[in-house]
Coordinates of C-alpha atoms in Angstrom, one line a residue:
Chain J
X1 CA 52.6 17.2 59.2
X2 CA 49.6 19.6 59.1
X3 CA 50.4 21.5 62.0
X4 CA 53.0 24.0 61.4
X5 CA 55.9 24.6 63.9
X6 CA 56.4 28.0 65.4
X7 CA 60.4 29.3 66.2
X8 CA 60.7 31.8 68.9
X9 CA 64.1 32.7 68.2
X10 CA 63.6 32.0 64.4
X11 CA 65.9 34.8 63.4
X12 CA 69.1 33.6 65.5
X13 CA 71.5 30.9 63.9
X14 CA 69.7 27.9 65.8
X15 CA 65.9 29.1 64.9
X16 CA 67.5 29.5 61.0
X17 CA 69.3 26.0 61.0
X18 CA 65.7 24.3 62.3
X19 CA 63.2 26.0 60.4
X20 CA 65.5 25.0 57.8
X21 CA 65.6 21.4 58.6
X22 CA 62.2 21.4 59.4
X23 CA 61.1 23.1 55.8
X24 CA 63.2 20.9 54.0
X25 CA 61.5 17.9 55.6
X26 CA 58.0 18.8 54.7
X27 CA 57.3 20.8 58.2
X28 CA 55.4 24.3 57.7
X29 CA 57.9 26.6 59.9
X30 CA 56.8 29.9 61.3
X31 CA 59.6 32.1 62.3
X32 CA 58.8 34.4 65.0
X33 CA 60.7 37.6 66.2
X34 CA 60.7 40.6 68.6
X35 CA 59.9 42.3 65.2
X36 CA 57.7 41.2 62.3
X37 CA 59.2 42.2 59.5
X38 CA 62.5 40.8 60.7
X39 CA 61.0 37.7 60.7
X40 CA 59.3 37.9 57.2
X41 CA 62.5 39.1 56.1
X42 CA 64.3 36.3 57.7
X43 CA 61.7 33.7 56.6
X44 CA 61.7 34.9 52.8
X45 CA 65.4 34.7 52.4
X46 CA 65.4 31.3 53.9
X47 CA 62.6 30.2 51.1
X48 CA 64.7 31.4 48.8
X49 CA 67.5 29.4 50.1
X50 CA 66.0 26.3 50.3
X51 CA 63.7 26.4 47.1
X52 CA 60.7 25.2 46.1
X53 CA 61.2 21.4 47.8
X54 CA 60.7 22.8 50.8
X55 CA 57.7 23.6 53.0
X56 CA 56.4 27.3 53.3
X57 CA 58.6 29.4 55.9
X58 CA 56.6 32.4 57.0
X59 CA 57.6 34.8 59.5
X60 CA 55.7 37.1 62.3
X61 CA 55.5 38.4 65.6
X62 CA 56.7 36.5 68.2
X63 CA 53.4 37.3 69.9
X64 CA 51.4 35.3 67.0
X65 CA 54.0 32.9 66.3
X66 CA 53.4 31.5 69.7
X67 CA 49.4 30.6 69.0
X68 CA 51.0 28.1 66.5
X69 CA 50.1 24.5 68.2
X70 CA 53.2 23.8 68.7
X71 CA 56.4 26.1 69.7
X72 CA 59.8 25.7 69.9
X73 CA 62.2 28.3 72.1
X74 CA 65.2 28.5 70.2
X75 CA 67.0 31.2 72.0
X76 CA 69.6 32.0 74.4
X77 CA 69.8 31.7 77.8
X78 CA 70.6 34.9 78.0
X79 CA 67.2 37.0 77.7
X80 CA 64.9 33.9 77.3
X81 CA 62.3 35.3 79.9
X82 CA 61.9 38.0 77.9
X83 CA 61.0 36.0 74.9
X84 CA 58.8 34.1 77.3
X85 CA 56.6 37.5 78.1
X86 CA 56.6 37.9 74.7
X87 CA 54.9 34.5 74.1
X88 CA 52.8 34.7 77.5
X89 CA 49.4 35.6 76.6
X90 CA 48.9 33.0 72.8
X91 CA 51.1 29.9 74.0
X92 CA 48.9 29.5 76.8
X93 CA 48.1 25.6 75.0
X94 CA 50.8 25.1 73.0
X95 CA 53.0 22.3 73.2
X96 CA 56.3 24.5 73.9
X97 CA 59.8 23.0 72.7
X98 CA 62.4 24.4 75.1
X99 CA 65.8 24.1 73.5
X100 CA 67.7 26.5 76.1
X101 CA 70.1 25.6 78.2
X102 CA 71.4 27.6 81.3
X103 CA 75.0 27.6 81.1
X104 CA 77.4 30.5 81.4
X105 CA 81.4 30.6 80.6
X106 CA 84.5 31.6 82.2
X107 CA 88.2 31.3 81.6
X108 CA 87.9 27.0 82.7
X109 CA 85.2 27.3 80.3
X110 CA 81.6 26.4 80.1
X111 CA 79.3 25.4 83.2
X112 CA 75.7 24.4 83.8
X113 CA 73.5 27.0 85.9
X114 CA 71.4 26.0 88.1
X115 CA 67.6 26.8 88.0
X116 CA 65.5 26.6 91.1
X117 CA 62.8 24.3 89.5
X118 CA 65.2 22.6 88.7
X119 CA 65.3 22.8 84.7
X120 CA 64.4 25.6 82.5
X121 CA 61.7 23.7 80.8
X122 CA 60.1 23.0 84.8
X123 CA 60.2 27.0 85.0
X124 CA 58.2 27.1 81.5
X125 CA 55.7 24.6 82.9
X126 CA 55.4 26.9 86.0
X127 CA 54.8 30.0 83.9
X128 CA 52.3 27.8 81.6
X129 CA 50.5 25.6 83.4
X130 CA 48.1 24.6 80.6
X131 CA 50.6 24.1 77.6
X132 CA 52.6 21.0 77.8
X133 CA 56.6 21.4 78.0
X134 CA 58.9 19.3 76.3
X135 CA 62.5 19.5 76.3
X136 CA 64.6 18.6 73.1
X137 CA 67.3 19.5 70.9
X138 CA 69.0 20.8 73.5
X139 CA 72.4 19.0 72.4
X140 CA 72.5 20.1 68.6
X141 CA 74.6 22.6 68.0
X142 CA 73.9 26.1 65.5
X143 CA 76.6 25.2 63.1
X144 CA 75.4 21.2 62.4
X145 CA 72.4 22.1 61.9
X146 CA 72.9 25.1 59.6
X147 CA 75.4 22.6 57.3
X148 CA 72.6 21.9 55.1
X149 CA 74.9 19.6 53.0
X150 CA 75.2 17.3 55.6
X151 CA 73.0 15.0 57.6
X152 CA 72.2 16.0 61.7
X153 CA 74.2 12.5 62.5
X154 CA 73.0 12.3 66.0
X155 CA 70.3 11.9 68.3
X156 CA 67.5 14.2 69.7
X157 CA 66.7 13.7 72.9
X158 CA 63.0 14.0 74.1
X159 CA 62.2 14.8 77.9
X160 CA 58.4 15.4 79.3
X161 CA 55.1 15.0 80.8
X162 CA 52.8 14.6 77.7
X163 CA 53.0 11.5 76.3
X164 CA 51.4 12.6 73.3
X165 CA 53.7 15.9 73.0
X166 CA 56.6 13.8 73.6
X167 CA 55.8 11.7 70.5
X168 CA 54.8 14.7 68.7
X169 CA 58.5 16.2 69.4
X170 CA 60.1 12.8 68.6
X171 CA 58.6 12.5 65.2
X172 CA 59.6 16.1 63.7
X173 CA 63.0 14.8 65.3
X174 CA 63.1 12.0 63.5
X175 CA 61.9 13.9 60.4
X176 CA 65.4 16.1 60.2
X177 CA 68.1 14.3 57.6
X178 CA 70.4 11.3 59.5
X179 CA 68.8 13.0 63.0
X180 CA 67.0 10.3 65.4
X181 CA 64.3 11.3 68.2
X182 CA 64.8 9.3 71.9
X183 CA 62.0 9.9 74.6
X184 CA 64.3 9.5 77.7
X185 CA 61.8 9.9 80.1
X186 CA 59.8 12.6 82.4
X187 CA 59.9 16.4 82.1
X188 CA 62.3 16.5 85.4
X189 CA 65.2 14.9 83.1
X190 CA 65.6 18.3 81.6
X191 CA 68.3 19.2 84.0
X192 CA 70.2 16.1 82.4
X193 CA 69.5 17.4 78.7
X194 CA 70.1 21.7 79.6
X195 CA 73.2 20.7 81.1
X196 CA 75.3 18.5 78.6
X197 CA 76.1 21.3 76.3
X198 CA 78.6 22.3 78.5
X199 CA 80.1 18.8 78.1
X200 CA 79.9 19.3 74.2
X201 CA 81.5 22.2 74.1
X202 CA 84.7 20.7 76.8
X203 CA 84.6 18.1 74.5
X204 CA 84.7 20.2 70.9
X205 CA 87.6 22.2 72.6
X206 CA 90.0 19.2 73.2
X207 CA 89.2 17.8 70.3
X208 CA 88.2 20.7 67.9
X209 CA 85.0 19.2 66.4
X210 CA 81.4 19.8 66.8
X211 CA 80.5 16.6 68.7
X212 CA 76.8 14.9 69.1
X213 CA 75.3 12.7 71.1
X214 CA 74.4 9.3 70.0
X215 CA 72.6 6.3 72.1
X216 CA 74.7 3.0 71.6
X217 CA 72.7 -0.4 71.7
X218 CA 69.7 1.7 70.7
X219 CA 67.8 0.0 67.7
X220 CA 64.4 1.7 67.5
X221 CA 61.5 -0.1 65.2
Chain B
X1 CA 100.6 -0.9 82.3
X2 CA 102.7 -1.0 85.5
X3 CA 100.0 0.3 88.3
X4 CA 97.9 -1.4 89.4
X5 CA 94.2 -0.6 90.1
X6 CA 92.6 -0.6 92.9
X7 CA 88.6 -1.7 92.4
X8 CA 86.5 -0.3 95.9
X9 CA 83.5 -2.2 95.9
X10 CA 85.2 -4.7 93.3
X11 CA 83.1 -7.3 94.7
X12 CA 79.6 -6.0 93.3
X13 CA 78.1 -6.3 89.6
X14 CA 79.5 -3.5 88.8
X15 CA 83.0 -3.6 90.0
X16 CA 83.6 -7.5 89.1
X17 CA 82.7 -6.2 85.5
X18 CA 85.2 -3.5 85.6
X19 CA 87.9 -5.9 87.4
X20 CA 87.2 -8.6 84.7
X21 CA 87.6 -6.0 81.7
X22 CA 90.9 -4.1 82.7
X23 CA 92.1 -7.9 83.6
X24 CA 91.7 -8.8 80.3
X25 CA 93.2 -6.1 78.7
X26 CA 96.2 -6.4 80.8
X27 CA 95.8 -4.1 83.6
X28 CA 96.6 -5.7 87.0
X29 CA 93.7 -5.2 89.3
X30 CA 93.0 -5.0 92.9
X31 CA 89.6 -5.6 94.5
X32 CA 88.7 -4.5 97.7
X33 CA 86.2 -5.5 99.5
X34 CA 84.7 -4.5 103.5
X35 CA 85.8 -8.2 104.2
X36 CA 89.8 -8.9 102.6
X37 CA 88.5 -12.8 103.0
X38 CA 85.2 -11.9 100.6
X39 CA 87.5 -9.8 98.4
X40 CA 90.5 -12.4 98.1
X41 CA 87.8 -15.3 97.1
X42 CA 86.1 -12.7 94.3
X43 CA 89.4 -12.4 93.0
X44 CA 90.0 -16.0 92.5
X45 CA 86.6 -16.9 91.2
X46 CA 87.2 -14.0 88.4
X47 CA 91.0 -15.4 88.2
X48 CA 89.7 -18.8 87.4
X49 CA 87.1 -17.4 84.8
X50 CA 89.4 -15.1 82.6
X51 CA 92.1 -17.6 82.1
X52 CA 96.1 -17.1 81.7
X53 CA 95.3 -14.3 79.4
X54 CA 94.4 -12.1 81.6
X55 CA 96.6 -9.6 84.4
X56 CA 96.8 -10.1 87.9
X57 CA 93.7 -9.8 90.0
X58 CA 93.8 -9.8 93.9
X59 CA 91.6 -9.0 95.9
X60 CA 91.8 -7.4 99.9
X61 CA 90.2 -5.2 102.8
X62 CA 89.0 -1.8 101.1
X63 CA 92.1 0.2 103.3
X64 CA 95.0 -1.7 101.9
X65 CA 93.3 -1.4 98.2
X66 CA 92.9 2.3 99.0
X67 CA 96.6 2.8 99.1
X68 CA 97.1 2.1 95.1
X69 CA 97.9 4.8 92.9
X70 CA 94.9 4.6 90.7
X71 CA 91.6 3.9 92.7
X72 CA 88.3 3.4 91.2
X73 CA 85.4 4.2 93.4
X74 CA 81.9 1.1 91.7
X75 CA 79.9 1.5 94.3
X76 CA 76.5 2.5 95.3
X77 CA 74.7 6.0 95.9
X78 CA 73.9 4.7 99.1
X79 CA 76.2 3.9 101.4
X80 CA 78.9 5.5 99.6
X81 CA 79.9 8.0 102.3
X82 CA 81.2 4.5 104.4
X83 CA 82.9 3.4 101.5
X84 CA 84.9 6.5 101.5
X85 CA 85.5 6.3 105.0
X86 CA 87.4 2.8 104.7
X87 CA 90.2 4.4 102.2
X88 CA 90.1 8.1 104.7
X89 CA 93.6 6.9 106.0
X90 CA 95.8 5.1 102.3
X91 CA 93.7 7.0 99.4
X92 CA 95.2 10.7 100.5
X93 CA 96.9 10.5 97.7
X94 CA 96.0 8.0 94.4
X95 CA 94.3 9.2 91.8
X96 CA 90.4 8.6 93.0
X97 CA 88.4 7.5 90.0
X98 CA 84.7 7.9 90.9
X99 CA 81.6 6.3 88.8
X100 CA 78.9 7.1 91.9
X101 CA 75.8 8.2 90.4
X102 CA 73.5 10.1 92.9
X103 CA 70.0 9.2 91.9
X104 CA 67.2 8.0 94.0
X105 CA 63.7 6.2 91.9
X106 CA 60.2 6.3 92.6
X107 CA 57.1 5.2 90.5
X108 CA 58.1 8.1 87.9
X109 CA 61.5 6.0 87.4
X110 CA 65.1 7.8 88.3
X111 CA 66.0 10.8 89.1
X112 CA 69.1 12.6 89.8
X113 CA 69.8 13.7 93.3
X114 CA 71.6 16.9 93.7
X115 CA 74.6 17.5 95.8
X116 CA 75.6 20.1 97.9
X117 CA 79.1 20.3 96.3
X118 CA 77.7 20.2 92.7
X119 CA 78.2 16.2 92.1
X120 CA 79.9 13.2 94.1
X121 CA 83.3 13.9 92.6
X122 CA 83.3 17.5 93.7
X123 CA 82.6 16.0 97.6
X124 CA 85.4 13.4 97.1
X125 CA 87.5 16.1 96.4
X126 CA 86.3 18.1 99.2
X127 CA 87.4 14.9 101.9
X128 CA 90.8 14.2 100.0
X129 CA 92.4 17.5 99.0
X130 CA 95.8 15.9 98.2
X131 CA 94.3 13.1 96.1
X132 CA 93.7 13.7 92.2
X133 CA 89.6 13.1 91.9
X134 CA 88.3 12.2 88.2
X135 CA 84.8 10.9 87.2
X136 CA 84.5 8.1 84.8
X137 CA 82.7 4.9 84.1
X138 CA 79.4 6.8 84.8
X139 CA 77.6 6.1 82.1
X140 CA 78.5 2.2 82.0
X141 CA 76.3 -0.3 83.1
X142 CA 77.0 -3.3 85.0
X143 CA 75.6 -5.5 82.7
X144 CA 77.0 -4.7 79.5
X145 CA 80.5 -4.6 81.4
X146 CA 80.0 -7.7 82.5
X147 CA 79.0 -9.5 79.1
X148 CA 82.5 -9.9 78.5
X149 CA 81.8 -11.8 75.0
X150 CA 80.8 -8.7 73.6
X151 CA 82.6 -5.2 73.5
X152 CA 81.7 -2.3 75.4
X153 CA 80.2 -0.4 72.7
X154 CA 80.5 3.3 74.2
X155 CA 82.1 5.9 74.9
X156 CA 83.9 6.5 78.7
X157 CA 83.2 10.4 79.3
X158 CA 86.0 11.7 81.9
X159 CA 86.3 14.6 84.1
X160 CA 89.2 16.0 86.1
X161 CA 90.8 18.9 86.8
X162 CA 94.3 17.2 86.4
X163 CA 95.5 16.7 83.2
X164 CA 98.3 13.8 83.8
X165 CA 94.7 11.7 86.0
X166 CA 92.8 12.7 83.1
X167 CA 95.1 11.5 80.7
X168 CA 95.7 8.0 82.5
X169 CA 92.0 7.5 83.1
X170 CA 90.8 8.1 79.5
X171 CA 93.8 5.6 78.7
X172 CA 92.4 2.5 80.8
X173 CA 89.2 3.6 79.3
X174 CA 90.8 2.8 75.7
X175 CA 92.3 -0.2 76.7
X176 CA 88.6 -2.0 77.3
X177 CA 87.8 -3.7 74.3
X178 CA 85.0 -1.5 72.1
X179 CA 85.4 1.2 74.7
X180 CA 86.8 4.9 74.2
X181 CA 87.9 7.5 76.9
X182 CA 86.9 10.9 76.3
X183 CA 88.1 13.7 78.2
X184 CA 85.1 16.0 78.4
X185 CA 86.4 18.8 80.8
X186 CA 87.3 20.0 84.5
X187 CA 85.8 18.4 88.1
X188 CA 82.9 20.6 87.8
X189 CA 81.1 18.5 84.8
X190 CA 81.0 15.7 87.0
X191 CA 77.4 16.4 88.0
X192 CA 76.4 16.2 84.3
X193 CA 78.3 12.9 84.0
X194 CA 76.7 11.9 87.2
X195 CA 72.8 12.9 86.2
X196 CA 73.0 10.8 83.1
X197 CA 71.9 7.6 84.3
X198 CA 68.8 8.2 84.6
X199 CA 68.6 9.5 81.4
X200 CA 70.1 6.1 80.2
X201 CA 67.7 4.5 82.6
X202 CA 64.9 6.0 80.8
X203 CA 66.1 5.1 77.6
X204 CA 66.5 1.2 78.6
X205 CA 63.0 1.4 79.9
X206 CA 61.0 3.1 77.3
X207 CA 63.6 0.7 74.6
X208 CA 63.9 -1.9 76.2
X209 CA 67.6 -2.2 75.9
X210 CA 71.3 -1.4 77.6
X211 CA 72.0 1.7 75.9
X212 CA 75.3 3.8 75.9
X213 CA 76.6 7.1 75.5
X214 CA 78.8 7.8 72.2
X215 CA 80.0 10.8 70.5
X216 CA 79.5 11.6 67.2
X217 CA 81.5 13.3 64.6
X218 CA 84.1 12.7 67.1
X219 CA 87.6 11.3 65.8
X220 CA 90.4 10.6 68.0
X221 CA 93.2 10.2 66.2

């Protein structure tokens, strides 16, 4: 892929885990963070990590990581608008990968938040008219994809507008080890995607695994 | 298993499926039906088609069914609200079972519909505070339960806040051939359950297949 991927987030345990994924399958990564030199620090240990098979892992500014063509949020709920702003005046174009999911916790657990355009990703495509939003990898959790030893043995679904983006997304999806991309539809099935990890995390608690979701019946040529 | 369940709506697709797969793996079933004479001759026909093998299956008026201790809700968005109405007077206490999805479509495909209590189950609740409301089934669809010479390759995702309704619910889920119950977390993850059809909806489209829901990295011993 000649295009390299930008990671808001990059620094965080979910931006490490892709760009590692992504590296290791031949995707040029760029990690971005509040501060530069976090994220060259960040991006040089993980090229040590991972060796010379994988692609270059730089890191930068999330300012410049977001002029990248295309851009993945990997952060929190907590604080993503900021990381937005930081974003706001070089992502204008990009095709931005929201991964975050509104969701908070309390002593029954975890629950979805609601968002008044309805998803996350909608409120990015408010704030960036131009770009075009996709959501994915909203249902992979830090820890399987940081266990380089071991294949991302579920699927990735793929929610948006762009039919072009969406395809885009579902390819470096389909890219990561034993991981599979599924475009399930428009960008107003985000609220579906943002709001399962709460499901994944009831279900990891009862049954003290780190669950995925796979499509059943789903053979894709 | 010694109760009996109830099947509201037992006379659609998508209840005759669910009759004809808890039949056959030995769970007596009731259908009702607006019209006890409609439900009574659905019964029969699906009698006649499963064979000795198979449990019990009567069918009645919606009320009497209403009255069993473990009553599924396969029915429709629309309309629902009347179907609810029928069992207002014998379901006060069962264990509801609800597999209502609230979506609407339009030339974009489906979309979920929200609800003022959060999802459909939440509502049910809401109208019968002495019954034990679960979600389940809402992922299934009513053609793959109804191809009964194949197993229902997926998993059955199941919320509750009652751990005993829970319990039984993900058991009758187990007992379908190819199918596994999952208990996912409390009443309030309904409305993730309920938003995923047309997710799966999208999925069959762009695929062009049936597909289902399953966990993976999930082992329940």
């Amino acid at each position: 892929m000649s295009r390299p991927v930008a990671i808001i987030g990059g620094t965080g345990a979910m931006g490490r885990g892709l760009a590692a994924r992504l590296a290791l399958a031949g995707v040029e990564v760029v990690i971005g963070s509040r501060d530069a030199a976090r994220g060259a620090s960040v991006a040089a240990a993980l090229t040590e990590e991972l060796g010379a098979d994988a692609a270059a892992i730089t890191g930068t500014d999330n300012a410049t990581a977001g002029a990248a063509p295309v851009v993945v949020l990997a952060v929190p709920f907590d604080g993503f608008e900021a990381n937005l702003d930081s974003i706001a005046e070089t992502a204008t174009r990009s095709i931005i990968v929201s991964m975050v999911n509104p969701l908070a916790f309390d002593r029954r657990g975890a629950y979805p938040i609601m968002i008044e355009e309805g998803s996350i990703a909608e409120h990015i495509a408010g704030r960036f008219p131009e770009a075009r939003v996709v959501s994915a990898f909203n249902t992979v959790a830090a820890p399987v994809l940081g266990a380089l030893d071991r294949p991302v043995d579920e699927d990735i679904l793929v929610a948006g507008d762009d039919p072009d983006a969406v395809d885009l997304v579902v390819d470096l999806a389909d890219r990561i080890a034993g991981a599979r991309g599924v475009a399930v539809g428009a960008l107003r099935l985000s609220m579906v995607l943002e709001s399962l990890t709460p499901v994944l995390i009831g279900v990891n608690k009862r049954y003290r695994t780190h669950a995925g979701v796979r499509f059943s019946r789903l053979e894709i040529s």
